[in-house]
Structure formats: structure tokens, C-alpha cells
Coordinates of C-alpha atoms and ligand atoms in Angstrom, one line a residue:
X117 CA 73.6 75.8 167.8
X118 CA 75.8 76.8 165.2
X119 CA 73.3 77.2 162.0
X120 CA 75.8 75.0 160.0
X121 CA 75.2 72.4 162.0
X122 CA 71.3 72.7 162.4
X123 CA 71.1 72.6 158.3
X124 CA 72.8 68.9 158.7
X125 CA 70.4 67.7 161.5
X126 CA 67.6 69.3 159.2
X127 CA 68.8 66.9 156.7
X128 CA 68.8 64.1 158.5
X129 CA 65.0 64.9 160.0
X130 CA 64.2 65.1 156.3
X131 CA 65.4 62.0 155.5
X132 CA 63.5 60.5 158.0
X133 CA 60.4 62.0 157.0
X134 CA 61.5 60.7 153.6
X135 CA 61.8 57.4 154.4
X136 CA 58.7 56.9 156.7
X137 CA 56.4 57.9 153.8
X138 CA 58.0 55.8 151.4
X139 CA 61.2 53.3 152.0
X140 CA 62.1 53.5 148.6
X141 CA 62.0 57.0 148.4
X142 CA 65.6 57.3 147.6
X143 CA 66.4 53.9 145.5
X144 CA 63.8 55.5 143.1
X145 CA 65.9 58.6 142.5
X146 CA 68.6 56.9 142.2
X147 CA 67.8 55.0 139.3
X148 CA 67.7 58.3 137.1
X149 CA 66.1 61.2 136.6
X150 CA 63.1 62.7 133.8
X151 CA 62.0 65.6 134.8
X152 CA 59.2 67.2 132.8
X153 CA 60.3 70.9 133.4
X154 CA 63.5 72.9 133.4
X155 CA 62.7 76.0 135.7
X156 CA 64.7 79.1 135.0
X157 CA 64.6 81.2 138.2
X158 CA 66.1 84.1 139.9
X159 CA 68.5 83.1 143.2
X160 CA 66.7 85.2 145.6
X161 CA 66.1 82.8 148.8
X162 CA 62.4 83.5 149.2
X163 CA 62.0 82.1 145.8
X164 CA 62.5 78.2 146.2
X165 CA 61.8 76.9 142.8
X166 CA 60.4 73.4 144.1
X167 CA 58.7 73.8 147.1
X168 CA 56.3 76.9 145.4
X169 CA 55.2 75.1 142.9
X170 CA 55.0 71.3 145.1
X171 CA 57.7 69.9 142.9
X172 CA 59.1 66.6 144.8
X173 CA 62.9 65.7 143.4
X174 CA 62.9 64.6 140.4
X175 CA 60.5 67.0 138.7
X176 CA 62.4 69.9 138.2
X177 CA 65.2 70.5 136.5
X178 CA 66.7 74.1 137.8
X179 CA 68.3 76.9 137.2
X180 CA 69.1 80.2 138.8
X181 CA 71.1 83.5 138.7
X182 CA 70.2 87.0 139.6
X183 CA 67.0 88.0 138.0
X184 CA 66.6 85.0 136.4
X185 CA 68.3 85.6 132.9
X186 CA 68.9 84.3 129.9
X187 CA 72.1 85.4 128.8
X188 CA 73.3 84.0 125.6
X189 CA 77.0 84.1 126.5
X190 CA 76.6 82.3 130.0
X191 CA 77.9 78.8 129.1
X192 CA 76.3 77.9 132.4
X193 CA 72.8 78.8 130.9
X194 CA 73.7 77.1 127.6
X195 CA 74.7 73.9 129.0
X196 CA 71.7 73.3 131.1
X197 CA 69.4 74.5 128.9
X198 CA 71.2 71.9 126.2
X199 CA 71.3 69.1 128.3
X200 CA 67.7 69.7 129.5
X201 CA 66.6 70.6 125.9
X202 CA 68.5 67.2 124.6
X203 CA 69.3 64.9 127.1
X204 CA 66.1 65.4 129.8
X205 CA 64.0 65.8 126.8
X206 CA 61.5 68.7 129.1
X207 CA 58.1 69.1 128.0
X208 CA 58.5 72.7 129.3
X209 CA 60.8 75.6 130.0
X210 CA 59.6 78.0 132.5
X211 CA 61.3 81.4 133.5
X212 CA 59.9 82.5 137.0
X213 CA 60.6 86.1 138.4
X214 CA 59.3 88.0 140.7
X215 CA 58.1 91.0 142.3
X216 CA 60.7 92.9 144.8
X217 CA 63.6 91.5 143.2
X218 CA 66.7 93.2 143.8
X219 CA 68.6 92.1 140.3
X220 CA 65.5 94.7 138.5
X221 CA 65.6 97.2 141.4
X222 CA 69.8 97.8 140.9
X223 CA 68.7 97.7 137.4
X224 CA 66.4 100.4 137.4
X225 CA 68.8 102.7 139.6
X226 CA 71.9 104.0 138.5
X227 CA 74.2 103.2 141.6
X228 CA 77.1 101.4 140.6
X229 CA 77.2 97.8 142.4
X230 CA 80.6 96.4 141.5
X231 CA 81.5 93.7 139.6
X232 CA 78.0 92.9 139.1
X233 CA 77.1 95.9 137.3
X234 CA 78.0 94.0 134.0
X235 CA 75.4 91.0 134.4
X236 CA 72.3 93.8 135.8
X237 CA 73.1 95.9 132.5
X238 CA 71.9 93.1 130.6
X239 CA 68.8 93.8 132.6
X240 CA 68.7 97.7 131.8
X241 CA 68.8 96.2 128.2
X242 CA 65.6 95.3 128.9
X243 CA 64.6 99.0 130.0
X244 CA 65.7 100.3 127.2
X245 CA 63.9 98.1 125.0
X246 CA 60.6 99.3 126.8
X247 CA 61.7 102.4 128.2
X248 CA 58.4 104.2 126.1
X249 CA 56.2 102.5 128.5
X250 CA 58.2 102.1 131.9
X251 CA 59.0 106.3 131.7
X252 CA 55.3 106.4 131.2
X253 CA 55.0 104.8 134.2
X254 CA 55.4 107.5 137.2
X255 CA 54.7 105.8 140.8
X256 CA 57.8 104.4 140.8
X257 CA 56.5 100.4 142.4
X258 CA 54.2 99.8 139.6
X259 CA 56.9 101.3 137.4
X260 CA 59.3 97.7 138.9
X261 CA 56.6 95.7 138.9
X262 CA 56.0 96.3 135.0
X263 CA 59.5 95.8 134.3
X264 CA 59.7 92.8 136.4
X265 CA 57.4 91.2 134.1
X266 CA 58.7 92.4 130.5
X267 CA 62.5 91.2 131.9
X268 CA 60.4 88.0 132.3
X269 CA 59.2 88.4 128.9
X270 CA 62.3 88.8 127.1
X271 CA 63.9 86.0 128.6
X272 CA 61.4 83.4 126.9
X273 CA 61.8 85.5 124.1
X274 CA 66.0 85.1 124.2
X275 CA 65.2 81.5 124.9
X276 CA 63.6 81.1 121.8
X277 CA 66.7 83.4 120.0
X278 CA 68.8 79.9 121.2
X279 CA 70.0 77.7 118.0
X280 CA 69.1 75.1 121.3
X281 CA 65.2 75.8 121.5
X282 CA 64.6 76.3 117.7
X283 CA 66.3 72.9 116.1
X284 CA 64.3 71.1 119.3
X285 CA 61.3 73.0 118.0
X286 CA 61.8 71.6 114.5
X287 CA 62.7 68.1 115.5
X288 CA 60.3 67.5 118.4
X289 CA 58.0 69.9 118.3
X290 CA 58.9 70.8 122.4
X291 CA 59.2 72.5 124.6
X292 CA 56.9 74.9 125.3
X293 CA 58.4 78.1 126.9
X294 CA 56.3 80.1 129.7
X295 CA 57.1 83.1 131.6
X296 CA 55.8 83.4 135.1
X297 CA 56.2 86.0 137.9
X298 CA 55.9 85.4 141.8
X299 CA 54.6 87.5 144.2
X300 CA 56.8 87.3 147.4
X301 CA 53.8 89.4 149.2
X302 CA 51.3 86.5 148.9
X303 CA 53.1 83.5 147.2
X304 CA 50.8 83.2 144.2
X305 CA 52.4 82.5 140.8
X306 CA 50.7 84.4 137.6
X307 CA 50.9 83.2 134.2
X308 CA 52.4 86.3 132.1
X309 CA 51.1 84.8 129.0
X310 CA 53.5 84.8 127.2
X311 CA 54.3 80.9 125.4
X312 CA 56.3 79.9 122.8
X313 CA 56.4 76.6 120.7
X314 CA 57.0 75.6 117.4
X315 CA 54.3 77.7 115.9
X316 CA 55.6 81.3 117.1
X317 CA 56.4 83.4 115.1
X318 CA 59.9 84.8 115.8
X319 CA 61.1 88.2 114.3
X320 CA 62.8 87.1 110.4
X321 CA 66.5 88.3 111.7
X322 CA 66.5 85.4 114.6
X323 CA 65.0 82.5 112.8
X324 CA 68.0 80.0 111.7
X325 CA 68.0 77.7 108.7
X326 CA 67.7 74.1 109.4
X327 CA 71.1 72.4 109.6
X328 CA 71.6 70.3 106.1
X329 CA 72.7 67.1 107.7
Ligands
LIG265 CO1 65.3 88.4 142.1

């Protein structure tokens, strides 16, 4: 069978499944959605942001690109983080990466890709940033690994650089920010540590001034 046409008949086995547990299951949905958490992931497939962390619909609102970035001129970025900042109201922001990705292996080579070469060097930003430590760093694995987890790190960090996150933080004391890391070997999510609210302290240069209404 044509995969296509397997993913359809999936579907419908789903909805089945669905529906046999709970007959309402998808008049609920429809009626809206408020989901606590807006999950900033990368797009690799073995990185599904629902079903690692048993998020049914309606929990999660997502977003993904190649090693899960937060780029401050990607409109898509800023309009989901806005409406889920604003509209959704989330409780929490989470950026997920994880080990073996490819987006933060390109990065650390210097092989030319394409087109694509402009979104990873905002990821070699990030090396050079920490490049004291990742040089310092000689079998090559850990060497990703670390970086993996600072690219994570600097993402909650540019989340919180967002006019978005800090007027949120001074009206509504949310959300909180988190930066995870996955480990496609085993499937086990680690906290990095690194959350933001209201109460971090941001470097002087990126803080705004409240808006004078
Ligand atoms: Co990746």
C-alpha cells in the first residue's frame, strides 16, 4: 500500500480509538482550545512534541523549525509566540532540543548546505558565543552534546530578549520559560535548568521600559 494512503486509514483507526474511549472526544475540542504550554521544538521526526511528553490535543500549543530556534526576525516565531503569550494566555514556554540533531551537527561543521546555511549560522552564533568552552571540549560527541544544550539555553534566553515575553512578565507575571533537551538514545527528557520569569534578571542592554499607555 501506497504510504499516503496508509497515513489516511491510520487516521481513521485513530478516530476510532478516539471515539471508543470517549464519544465526545471531538465535540470537546471543538469548542476551543487552552492549552497550558507553548512547546518550541526542533522538526526532527523522532522528536514528536506530544506524544513524548503524553500531551493529548489540546495541551500543547507547538512550534518547530530546525534546531528549535528562536529567531527574532521569523515572523512565524513571533506570531505564535504572541498569540500564545496573549491570546492562549500559557502558563509555560518550553524549548526542547535534543541530542543527534542535525540543525547543531551542520552547525558545528563548516560544509556549506545551501540555502539553509543562513538559518544554521544563527546556530554557529551560538558557538561563538561559547566557543571558550566547546574548543575546550576535544572528543568531538561530548563537544555536540554541550552545544546542543547551550543552543537550548540561548533560546530561552532570546525568548526573554522578546518585547512579547517581558511586557507579559510585567502584566501577568507568566510565563515561565524552560529549556529541555531529549535524548533520542533513550527517550528521557532532562531539565537544563535554565527558567526564566518575571524575577530574572536580564543583562541592562535588553530590558525595555514599560510602555506609557
Ligand atoms: Co534537531
Amino acid at each position: 500500500m501506497e504510504l499516503y494512503k496508509k497515513l489516511l486509514d491510520n487516521n481513521r483507526a485513530w478516530v476510532d480509538t478516539r471515539l471508543a474511549e470517549d464519544p465526545n472526544f471531538f465535540k470537546k475540542l471543538a469548542d476551543g482550545q487552552k492549552p497550558p504550554v507553548l512547546w518550541i521544538g526542533c522538526a526532527d521526526s523522532r522528536v514528536p512534541a506530544n506524544e513524548i511528553i503524553g500531551a493529548p490535543p489540546g495541551e500543547v500549543f507547538v512550534h518547530r523549525n530546525i534546531a528549535n530556534m528562536v529567531v527574532h526576525t521569523d515572523m512565524n516565531m513571533l506570531s505564535v509566540l504572541d498569540y500564545a503569550v496573549n491570546v492562549l494566555e500559557v502558563q509555560h514556554v518550553i524549548v526542547c532540543g535534543h541530542y543527534g540533531c542535525g540543525g547543531v551537527r551542520a552547525a558545528m561543521s563548516n560544509q556549506q548546505f545551501g540555502l539553509i546555511d543562513n538559518w544554521i549560522r544563527h546556530i554557529k552564533d551560538v558557538y561563538r558565543l561559547h566557543q571558550h568552552e566547546l574548543d575546550g571540549i576535544s572528543d568531538l560527541s561530548k563537544r555536540e552534546n554541550r552545544f546542543i544544550e547551550l543552543n537550548v539555553i540561548e533560546q530561552v534566553y532570546d525568548l526573554s530578549k522578546t518585547s512579547i515575553i517581558q511586557n507579559s512578565w510585567k502584566k501577568k507575571k507568566a510565563p515561565y520559560i524552560h529549556g529541555w533537551v531529549y535524548d533520542i538514545k533513550n527517550g528521557i527528557i532532562q531539565d537544563l535548568k535554565v527558567s526564566l520569569n518575571e524575577n530574572s534578571d536580564l543583562p541592562k542592554v535588553y530590558q525595555f521600559d514599560t510602555i506609557v499607555p
